[in-house]
Tab-separated table of C-alpha atoms in Angstrom:
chain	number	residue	atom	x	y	z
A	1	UNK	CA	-13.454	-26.224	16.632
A	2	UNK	CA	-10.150	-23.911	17.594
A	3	UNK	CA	-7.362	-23.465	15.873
A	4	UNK	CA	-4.080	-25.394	16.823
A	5	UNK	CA	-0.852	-23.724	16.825
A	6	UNK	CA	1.902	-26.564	16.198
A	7	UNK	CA	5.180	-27.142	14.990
A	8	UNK	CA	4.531	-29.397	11.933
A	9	UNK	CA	7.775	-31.316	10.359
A	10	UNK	CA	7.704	-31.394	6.464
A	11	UNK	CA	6.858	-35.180	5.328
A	12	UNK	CA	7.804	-34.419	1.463
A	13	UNK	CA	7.990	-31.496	-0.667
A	14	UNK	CA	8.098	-31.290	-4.635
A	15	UNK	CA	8.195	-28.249	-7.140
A	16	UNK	CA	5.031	-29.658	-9.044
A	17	UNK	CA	5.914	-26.808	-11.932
A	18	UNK	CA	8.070	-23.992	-12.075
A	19	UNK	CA	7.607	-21.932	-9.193
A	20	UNK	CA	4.234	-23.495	-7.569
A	21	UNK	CA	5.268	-26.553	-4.653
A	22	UNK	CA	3.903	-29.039	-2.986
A	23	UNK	CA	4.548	-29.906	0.574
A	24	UNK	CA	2.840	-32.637	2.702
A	25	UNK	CA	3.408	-32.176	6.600
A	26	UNK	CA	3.035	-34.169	9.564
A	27	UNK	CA	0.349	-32.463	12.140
A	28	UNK	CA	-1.868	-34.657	13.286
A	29	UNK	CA	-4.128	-31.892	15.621
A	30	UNK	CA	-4.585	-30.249	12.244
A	31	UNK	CA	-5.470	-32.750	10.339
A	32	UNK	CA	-7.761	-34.580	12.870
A	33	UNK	CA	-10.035	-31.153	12.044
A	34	UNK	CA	-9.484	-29.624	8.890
A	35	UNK	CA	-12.064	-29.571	6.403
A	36	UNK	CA	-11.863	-28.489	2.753
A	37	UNK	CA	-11.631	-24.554	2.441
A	38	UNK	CA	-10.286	-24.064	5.216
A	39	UNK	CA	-6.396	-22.645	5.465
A	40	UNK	CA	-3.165	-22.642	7.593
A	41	UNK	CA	-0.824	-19.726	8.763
A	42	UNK	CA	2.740	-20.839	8.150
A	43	UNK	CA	5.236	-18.520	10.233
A	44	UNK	CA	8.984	-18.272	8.481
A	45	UNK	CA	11.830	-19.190	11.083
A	46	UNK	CA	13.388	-15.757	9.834
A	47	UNK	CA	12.194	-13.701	12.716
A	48	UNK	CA	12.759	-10.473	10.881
A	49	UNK	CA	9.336	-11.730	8.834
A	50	UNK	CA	6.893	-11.677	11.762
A	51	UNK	CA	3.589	-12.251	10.097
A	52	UNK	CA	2.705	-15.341	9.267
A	53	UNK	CA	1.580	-16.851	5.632
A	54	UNK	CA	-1.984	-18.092	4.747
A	55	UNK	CA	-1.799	-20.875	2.853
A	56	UNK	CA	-4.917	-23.063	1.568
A	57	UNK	CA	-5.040	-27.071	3.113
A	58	UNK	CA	-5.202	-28.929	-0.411
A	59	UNK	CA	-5.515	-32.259	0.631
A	60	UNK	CA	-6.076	-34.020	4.298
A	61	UNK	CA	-4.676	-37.317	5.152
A	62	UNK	CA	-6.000	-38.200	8.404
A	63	UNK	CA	-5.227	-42.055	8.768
A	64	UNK	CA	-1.408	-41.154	8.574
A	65	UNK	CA	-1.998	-37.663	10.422
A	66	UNK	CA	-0.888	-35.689	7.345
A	67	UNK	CA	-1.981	-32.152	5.783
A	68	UNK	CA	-1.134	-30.973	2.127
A	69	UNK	CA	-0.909	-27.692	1.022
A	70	UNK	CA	0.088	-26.148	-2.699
A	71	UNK	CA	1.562	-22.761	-3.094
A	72	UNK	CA	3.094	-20.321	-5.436
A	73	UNK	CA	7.022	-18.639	-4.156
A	74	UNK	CA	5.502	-15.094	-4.351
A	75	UNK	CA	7.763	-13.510	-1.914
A	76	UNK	CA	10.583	-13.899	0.792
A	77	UNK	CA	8.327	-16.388	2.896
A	78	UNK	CA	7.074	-18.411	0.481
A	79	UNK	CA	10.595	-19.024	-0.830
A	80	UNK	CA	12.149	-19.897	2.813
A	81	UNK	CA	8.996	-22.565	2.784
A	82	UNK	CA	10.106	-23.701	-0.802
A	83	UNK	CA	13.598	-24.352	0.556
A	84	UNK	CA	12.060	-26.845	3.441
A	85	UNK	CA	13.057	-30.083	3.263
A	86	UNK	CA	12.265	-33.791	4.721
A	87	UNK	CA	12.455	-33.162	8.510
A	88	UNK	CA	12.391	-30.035	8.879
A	89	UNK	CA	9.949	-28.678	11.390
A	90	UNK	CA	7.774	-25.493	10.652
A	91	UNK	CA	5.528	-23.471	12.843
A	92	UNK	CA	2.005	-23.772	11.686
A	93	UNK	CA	-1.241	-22.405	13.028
A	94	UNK	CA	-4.927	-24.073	12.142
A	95	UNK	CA	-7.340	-24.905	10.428
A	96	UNK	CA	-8.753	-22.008	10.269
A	97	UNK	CA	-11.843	-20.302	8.804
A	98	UNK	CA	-14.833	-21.505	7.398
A	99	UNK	CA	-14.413	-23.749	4.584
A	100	UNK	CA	-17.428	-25.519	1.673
A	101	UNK	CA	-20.285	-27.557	3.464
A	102	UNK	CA	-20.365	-31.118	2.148
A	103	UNK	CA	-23.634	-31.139	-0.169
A	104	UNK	CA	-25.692	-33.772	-1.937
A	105	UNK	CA	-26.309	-33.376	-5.805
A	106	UNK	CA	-24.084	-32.825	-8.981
A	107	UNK	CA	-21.253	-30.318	-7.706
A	108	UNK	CA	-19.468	-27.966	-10.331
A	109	UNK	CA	-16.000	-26.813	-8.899
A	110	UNK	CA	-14.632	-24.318	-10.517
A	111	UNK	CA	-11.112	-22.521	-9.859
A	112	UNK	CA	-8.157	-20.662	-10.979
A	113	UNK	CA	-4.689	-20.794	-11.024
A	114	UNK	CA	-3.367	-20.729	-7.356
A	115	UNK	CA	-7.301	-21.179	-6.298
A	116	UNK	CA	-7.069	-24.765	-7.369
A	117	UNK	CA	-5.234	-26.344	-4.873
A	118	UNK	CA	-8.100	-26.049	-1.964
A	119	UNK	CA	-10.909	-27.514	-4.579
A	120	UNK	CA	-8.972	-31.212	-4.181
A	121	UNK	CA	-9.950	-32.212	-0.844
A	122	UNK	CA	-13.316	-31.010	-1.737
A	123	UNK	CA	-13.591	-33.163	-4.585
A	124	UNK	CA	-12.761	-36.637	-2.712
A	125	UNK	CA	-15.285	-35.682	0.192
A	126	UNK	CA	-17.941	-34.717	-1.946
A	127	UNK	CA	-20.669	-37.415	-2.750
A	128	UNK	CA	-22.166	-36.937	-5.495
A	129	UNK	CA	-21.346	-36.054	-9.412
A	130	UNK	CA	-18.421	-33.558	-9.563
A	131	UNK	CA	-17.246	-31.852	-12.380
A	132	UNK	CA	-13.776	-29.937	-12.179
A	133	UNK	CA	-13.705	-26.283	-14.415
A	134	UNK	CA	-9.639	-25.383	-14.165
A	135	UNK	CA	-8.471	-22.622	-15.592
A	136	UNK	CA	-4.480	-21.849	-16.142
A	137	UNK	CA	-2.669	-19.321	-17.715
A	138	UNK	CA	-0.663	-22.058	-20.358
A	139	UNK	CA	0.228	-25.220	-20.254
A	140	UNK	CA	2.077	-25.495	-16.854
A	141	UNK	CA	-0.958	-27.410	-15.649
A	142	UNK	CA	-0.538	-28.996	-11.973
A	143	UNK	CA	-2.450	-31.024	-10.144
A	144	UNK	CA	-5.119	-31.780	-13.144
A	145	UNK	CA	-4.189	-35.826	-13.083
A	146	UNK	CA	-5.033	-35.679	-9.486
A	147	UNK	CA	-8.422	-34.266	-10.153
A	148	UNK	CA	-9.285	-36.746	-12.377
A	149	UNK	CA	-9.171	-39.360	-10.208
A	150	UNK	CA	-12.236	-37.781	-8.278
A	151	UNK	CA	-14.152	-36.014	-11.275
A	152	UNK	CA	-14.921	-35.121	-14.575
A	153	UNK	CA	-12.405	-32.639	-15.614
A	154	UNK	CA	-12.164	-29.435	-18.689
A	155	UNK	CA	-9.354	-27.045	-18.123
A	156	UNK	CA	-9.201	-23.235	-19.885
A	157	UNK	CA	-5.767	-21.964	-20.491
A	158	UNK	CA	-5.434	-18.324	-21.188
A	159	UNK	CA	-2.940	-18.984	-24.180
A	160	UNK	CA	-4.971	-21.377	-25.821
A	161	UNK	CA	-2.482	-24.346	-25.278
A	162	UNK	CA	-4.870	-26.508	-24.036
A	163	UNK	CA	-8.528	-26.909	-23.819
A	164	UNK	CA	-10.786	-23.966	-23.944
A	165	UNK	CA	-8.907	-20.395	-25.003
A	166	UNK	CA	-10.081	-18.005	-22.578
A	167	UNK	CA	-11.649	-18.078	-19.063
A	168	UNK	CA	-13.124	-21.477	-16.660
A	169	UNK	CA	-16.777	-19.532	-17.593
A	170	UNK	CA	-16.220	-20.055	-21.162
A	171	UNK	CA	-14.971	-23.688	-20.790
A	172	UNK	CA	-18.655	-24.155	-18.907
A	173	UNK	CA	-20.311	-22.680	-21.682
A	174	UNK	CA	-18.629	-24.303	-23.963
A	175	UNK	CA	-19.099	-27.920	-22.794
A	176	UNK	CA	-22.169	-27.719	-21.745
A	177	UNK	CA	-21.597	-28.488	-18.530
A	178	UNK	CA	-24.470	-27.569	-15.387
A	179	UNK	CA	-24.923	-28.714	-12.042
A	180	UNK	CA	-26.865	-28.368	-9.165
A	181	UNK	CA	-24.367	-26.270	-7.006
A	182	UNK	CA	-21.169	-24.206	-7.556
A	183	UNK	CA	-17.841	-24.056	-5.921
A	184	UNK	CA	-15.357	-21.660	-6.584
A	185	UNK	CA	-12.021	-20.486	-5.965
A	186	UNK	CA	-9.537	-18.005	-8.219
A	187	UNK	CA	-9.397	-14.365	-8.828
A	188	UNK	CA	-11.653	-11.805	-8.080
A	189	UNK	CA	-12.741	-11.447	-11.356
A	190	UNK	CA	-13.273	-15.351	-11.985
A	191	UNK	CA	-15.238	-15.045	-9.045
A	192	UNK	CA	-17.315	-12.198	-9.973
A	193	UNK	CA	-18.241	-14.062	-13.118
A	194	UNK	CA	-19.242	-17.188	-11.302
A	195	UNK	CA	-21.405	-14.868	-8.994
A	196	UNK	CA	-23.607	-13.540	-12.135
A	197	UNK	CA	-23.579	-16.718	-14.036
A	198	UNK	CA	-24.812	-18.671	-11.023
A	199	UNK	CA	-27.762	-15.816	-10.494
A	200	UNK	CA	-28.813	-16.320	-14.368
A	201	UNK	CA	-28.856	-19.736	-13.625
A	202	UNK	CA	-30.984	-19.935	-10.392
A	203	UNK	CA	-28.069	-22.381	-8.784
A	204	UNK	CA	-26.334	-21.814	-5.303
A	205	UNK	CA	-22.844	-21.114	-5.506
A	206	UNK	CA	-20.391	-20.851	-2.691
A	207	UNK	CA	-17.416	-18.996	-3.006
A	208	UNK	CA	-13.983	-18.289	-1.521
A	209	UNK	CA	-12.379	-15.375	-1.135
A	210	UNK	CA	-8.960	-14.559	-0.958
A	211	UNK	CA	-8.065	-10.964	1.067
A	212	UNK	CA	-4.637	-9.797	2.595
A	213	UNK	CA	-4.153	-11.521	6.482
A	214	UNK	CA	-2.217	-10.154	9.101
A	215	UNK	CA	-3.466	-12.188	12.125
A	216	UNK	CA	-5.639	-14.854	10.000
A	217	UNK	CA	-8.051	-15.217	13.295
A	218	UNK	CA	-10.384	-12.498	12.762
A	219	UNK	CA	-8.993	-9.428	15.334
A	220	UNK	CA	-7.342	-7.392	13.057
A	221	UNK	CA	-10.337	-6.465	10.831
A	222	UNK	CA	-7.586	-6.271	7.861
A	223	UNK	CA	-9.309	-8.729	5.835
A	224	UNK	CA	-12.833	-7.270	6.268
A	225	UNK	CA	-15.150	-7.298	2.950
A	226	UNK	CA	-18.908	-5.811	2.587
A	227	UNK	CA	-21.552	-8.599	2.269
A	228	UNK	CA	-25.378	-7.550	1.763
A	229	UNK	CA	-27.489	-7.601	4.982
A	230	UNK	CA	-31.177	-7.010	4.238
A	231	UNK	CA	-31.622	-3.559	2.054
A	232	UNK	CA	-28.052	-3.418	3.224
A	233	UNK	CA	-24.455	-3.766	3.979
A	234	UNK	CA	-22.303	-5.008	6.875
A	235	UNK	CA	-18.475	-6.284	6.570
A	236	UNK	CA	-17.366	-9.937	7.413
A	237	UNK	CA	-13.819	-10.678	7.729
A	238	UNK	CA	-12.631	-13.352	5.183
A	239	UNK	CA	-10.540	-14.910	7.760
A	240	UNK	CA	-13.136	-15.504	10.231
A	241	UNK	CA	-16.740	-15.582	8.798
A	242	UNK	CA	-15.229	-17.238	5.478
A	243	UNK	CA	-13.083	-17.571	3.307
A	244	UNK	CA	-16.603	-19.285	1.720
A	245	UNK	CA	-19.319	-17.009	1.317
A	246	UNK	CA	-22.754	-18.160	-0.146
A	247	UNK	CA	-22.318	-15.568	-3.376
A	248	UNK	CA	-25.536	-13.896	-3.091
A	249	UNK	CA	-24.212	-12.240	0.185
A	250	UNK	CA	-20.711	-11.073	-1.377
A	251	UNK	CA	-20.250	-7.145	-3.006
A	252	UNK	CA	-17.859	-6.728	-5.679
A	253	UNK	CA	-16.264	-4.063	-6.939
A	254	UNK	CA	-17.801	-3.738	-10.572
């Protein structure tokens, strides 16, 4: 499977809260091949921002030829995207990288604030028992009535505003929930968690990583991370070999 590079015209595009969007777009040679996990380069038409955007795919509408994504305005690109309206065509490049394999068994998702968007798609596809872990810094919840309509749902808010106080971890513990596999996406340190807990626990868990892109295709090397290899290390490149890494092969930072 290669990636496409197309010019994709926006379908619909709400602020879901303040400052994170939602934008369906019309690209059917993406969508005929994305799988959950996987992500998109967006370029801006503002030429004087050459490098392109990687965005997450959050949900995947093949029938109609459709691809979602769900984003935060963190910068100059993001906002040009957030100004995108009905019709409007955007250059888009994907899927790319290596998103979650599709397994049997009672799935635990768990993710964090701007990693939530990618664990939707996964949800609908997967077959089995899901339960959703979400974990946002207040009350400005998005996409959580979505979820539900695919899985069992507990959400963490930093604040305490709703659900658990504290992390997606202590919303796990605190439920009692289990399952027979983990995914994950969110911050490093969500992540780093998730990779310790699921070791304690003697369950797989698969998770993805999020690294700075420049080319988002894997010749750059600017995304590289170390991974264990034997007694020891090699480096992978996030774009390419992930973003989803099976989490006994990933080294963090402690």
């Amino acid at each position: 499977m290669s990636a496409k590079r197309c010019l994709a015209s926006v379908y619909e595009q709400q602020e879901l809260v303040p400052g994170i969007f939602s934008m369906w777009m019309l690209c059917k040679e993406i969508s005929d091949e994305a799988g959950p996990g996987q992500f998109l380069i967006l370029y801006c038409q503002d030429q004087s921002r050459k490098l392109g955007r990687p965005i997450s795919i959050c949900e995947i509408d093949r029938e109609n030829g459709r691809i979602r994504i769900v984003y935060r305005v963190a910068g100059k690109g993001t906002e040009e995207f957030s100004k995108l309206k009905c019709k409007d065509v955007i250059t888009v490049l994907g899927p790319l990288g290596n998103g979650y394999d599709i397994l049997p068994g009672r799935a635990l998702l768990t993710a964090g604030g701007i990693g939530i968007p990618p664990m939707l798609e996964l949800a609908k596809q997967l077959p089995g028992e899901v339960t959703v872990a979400l974990g946002y810094r207040d009350g400005s919840m998005f996409l959580k009535e979505e979820f539900e309509k695919y899985a069992k749902v507990v959400v963490a808010t930093e604040d305490g505003s709703f659900g658990t106080r504290g992390t997606v971890l202590d919303a796990i513990q605190t439920e009692g929930i289990t399952g027979d596999f983990i995914c994950a996406c969110g911050p490093k340190q969500m992540l780093f968690a998730l990779q310790r807990y699921a070791a304690k626990k003697e369950i797989s868990a698969f998770l993805s990583l999020e690294e700075k892109m420049a080319c988002g295709i894997g010749i750059c090397l600017g995304c590289a991370v170390p991974v264990r290899i034997g007694d020891g290390f090699t480096y992978k490149r996030v774009c390419k070999d992930g973003p989803v890494f099976n989490s006994k092969e990933i080294i963090f930072d402690e």
